[in-house]
Short mmCIF file of C-alpha atoms in Angstrom, two decimals:
data_model
loop_
_atom_site.label_atom_id
_atom_site.label_comp_id
_atom_site.label_asym_id
_atom_site.label_seq_id
_atom_site.Cartn_x
_atom_site.Cartn_y
_atom_site.Cartn_z
CA UNK A 1 -64.24 -86.81 -100.77
CA UNK A 2 -61.40 -85.70 -98.59
CA UNK A 3 -63.43 -86.22 -95.38
CA UNK A 4 -64.32 -89.84 -96.61
CA UNK A 5 -60.64 -90.58 -97.18
CA UNK A 6 -59.70 -89.34 -93.77
CA UNK A 7 -62.48 -91.54 -92.36
CA UNK A 8 -61.32 -94.58 -94.08
CA UNK A 9 -57.66 -94.16 -92.93
CA UNK A 10 -58.76 -93.29 -89.41
CA UNK A 11 -60.91 -96.56 -89.32
CA UNK A 12 -57.99 -98.52 -90.72
CA UNK A 13 -55.74 -97.10 -87.88
CA UNK A 14 -58.39 -97.88 -85.28
CA UNK A 15 -58.89 -101.42 -86.57
CA UNK A 16 -54.89 -102.12 -86.34
CA UNK A 17 -54.93 -100.70 -82.75
CA UNK A 18 -57.83 -103.09 -81.71
CA UNK A 19 -55.97 -106.01 -83.37
CA UNK A 20 -52.83 -105.08 -81.26
CA UNK A 21 -54.69 -104.77 -78.12
CA UNK A 22 -56.33 -108.17 -78.61
CA UNK A 23 -52.91 -109.73 -79.06
CA UNK A 24 -51.57 -107.73 -76.02
CA UNK A 25 -54.47 -108.92 -74.00
CA UNK A 26 -53.98 -112.58 -74.88
CA UNK A 27 -50.30 -112.24 -73.88
CA UNK A 28 -51.17 -110.66 -70.69
CA UNK A 29 -53.41 -113.85 -69.78
CA UNK A 30 -50.16 -115.89 -70.28
CA UNK A 31 -48.38 -113.43 -68.00
CA UNK A 32 -51.09 -113.86 -65.42
CA UNK A 33 -50.69 -117.52 -65.54
CA UNK A 34 -47.05 -117.29 -65.17
CA UNK A 35 -47.50 -115.05 -62.27
CA UNK A 36 -49.93 -117.34 -60.33
CA UNK A 37 -47.48 -120.37 -61.04
CA UNK A 38 -44.54 -118.15 -59.77
CA UNK A 39 -46.76 -117.18 -56.56
CA UNK A 40 -47.58 -120.72 -55.93
CA UNK A 41 -43.97 -121.80 -55.78
CA UNK A 42 -42.86 -118.75 -53.75
CA UNK A 43 -45.61 -119.22 -51.31
CA UNK A 44 -45.11 -122.91 -50.89
CA UNK A 45 -41.35 -123.13 -51.04
CA UNK A 46 -41.78 -125.70 -53.87
CA UNK A 47 -43.25 -128.12 -51.44
CA UNK A 48 -46.86 -129.54 -51.13
CA UNK A 49 -48.05 -128.36 -54.57
CA UNK A 50 -50.92 -130.07 -56.14
CA UNK A 51 -49.21 -131.96 -59.07
CA UNK A 52 -52.36 -132.12 -61.21
CA UNK A 53 -52.62 -128.34 -60.99
CA UNK A 54 -49.03 -127.88 -62.13
CA UNK A 55 -49.76 -129.98 -65.11
CA UNK A 56 -52.93 -128.24 -65.91
CA UNK A 57 -51.36 -124.93 -65.62
CA UNK A 58 -48.49 -125.82 -67.95
CA UNK A 59 -50.91 -127.20 -70.58
CA UNK A 60 -52.95 -123.91 -70.46
CA UNK A 61 -49.70 -121.90 -70.99
CA UNK A 62 -48.77 -124.06 -73.90
CA UNK A 63 -52.22 -124.01 -75.52
CA UNK A 64 -52.48 -120.30 -75.28
CA UNK A 65 -48.86 -119.41 -76.39
CA UNK A 66 -49.52 -121.70 -79.45
CA UNK A 67 -52.67 -120.09 -80.29
CA UNK A 68 -51.37 -116.57 -79.96
CA UNK A 69 -48.25 -117.08 -82.15
CA UNK A 70 -50.32 -118.86 -84.83
CA UNK A 71 -52.57 -115.79 -85.25
CA UNK A 72 -49.58 -113.38 -84.88
CA UNK A 73 -47.61 -115.22 -87.61
CA UNK A 74 -50.57 -115.57 -89.86
CA UNK A 75 -51.28 -111.85 -89.60
CA UNK A 76 -47.83 -110.23 -89.85
CA UNK A 77 -45.35 -110.01 -92.68
CA UNK A 78 -41.80 -108.82 -93.48
CA UNK A 79 -39.39 -107.83 -90.87
CA UNK A 80 -41.81 -108.16 -87.95
CA UNK A 81 -42.71 -111.59 -88.99
CA UNK A 82 -39.19 -112.86 -88.93
CA UNK A 83 -38.69 -111.36 -85.48
CA UNK A 84 -42.06 -112.85 -84.25
CA UNK A 85 -40.64 -116.31 -85.75
CA UNK A 86 -37.41 -115.92 -83.78
CA UNK A 87 -39.25 -115.18 -80.55
CA UNK A 88 -41.74 -118.17 -81.35
CA UNK A 89 -38.95 -120.53 -81.52
CA UNK A 90 -37.00 -119.19 -78.49
CA UNK A 91 -40.27 -119.30 -76.32
CA UNK A 92 -41.05 -122.87 -77.65
CA UNK A 93 -37.62 -123.92 -76.27
CA UNK A 94 -38.12 -121.89 -73.01
CA UNK A 95 -41.65 -123.35 -72.44
CA UNK A 96 -40.19 -126.88 -73.15
CA UNK A 97 -37.53 -126.23 -70.51
CA UNK A 98 -40.24 -124.90 -68.04
CA UNK A 99 -42.30 -128.02 -68.66
CA UNK A 100 -39.30 -130.38 -67.88
CA UNK A 101 -38.59 -128.46 -64.61
CA UNK A 102 -42.38 -128.78 -63.70
CA UNK A 103 -43.01 -132.33 -64.54
CA UNK A 104 -39.87 -134.43 -65.11
CA UNK A 105 -39.10 -136.81 -62.30
CA UNK A 106 -35.68 -138.15 -61.86
CA UNK A 107 -34.91 -141.56 -63.20
CA UNK A 108 -33.41 -144.38 -61.34
CA UNK A 109 -32.44 -144.72 -57.69
CA UNK A 110 -30.97 -141.11 -57.35
CA UNK A 111 -30.34 -140.41 -53.63
CA UNK A 112 -31.55 -136.82 -53.83
CA UNK A 113 -34.56 -136.32 -55.96
CA UNK A 114 -35.20 -133.02 -57.57
CA UNK A 115 -39.17 -133.82 -57.79
CA UNK A 116 -41.15 -136.11 -55.77
CA UNK A 117 -44.70 -136.72 -56.23
CA UNK A 118 -46.66 -138.58 -53.36
CA UNK A 119 -50.33 -138.68 -53.22
CA UNK A 120 -50.65 -135.96 -55.85
CA UNK A 121 -48.57 -133.55 -53.89
CA UNK A 122 -45.26 -132.43 -55.46
CA UNK A 123 -42.11 -131.57 -53.57
CA UNK A 124 -39.43 -129.66 -55.60
CA UNK A 125 -35.90 -129.48 -54.48
CA UNK A 126 -34.54 -125.93 -53.86
CA UNK A 127 -32.41 -126.30 -56.96
CA UNK A 128 -35.44 -127.24 -59.11
CA UNK A 129 -37.62 -124.51 -57.70
CA UNK A 130 -34.86 -121.98 -58.43
CA UNK A 131 -34.66 -123.39 -62.04
CA UNK A 132 -38.47 -122.98 -62.22
CA UNK A 133 -38.47 -119.41 -61.00
CA UNK A 134 -35.54 -118.52 -63.30
CA UNK A 135 -37.39 -119.97 -66.29
CA UNK A 136 -40.65 -118.09 -65.63
CA UNK A 137 -38.54 -114.84 -65.23
CA UNK A 138 -36.84 -115.54 -68.58
CA UNK A 139 -40.24 -116.29 -70.39
CA UNK A 140 -41.76 -113.12 -68.74
CA UNK A 141 -38.88 -110.94 -70.25
CA UNK A 142 -39.31 -112.44 -73.68
CA UNK A 143 -43.05 -111.84 -73.52
CA UNK A 144 -42.35 -108.22 -72.83
CA UNK A 145 -40.08 -108.05 -75.88
CA UNK A 146 -42.88 -109.38 -77.86
CA UNK A 147 -45.29 -107.08 -76.73
CA UNK A 148 -42.89 -104.17 -77.82
CA UNK A 149 -42.51 -106.02 -81.17
CA UNK A 150 -46.55 -106.12 -81.51
CA UNK A 151 -46.79 -102.38 -80.67
CA UNK A 152 -44.45 -101.71 -83.83
CA UNK A 153 -46.77 -103.85 -86.11
#
């Protein structure tokens, strides 16, 4: 009887670890996409970047983030769930800012444009490129904090 109980408890611990690893691997996918985006901006200095690719990357990140947090929030409880909800709201805001930096063009006849799209090639100003890279870094730091929190589940 004791061996059976020990086996059940060990299986439960293994199941939780597998679930955590799945969440962590999904967050790693977002990290990878963010790293690719960062590399794209650093290697091109914010110029001559395929705008459709930027929009596609932004959409993939948002879709994956939404999916991961839906599952995390559905399968957590108590203090951890409250912390995850806090990170969910912060990351929603951070991703919204990143989306604006990536896709929002200047309105009107501004003399210096921070984003110009010509023939599907985007050219970002130095300031806008810096905002994008800073935003990516902030999101990356928050995702690390979420990974730590997941390991506490």
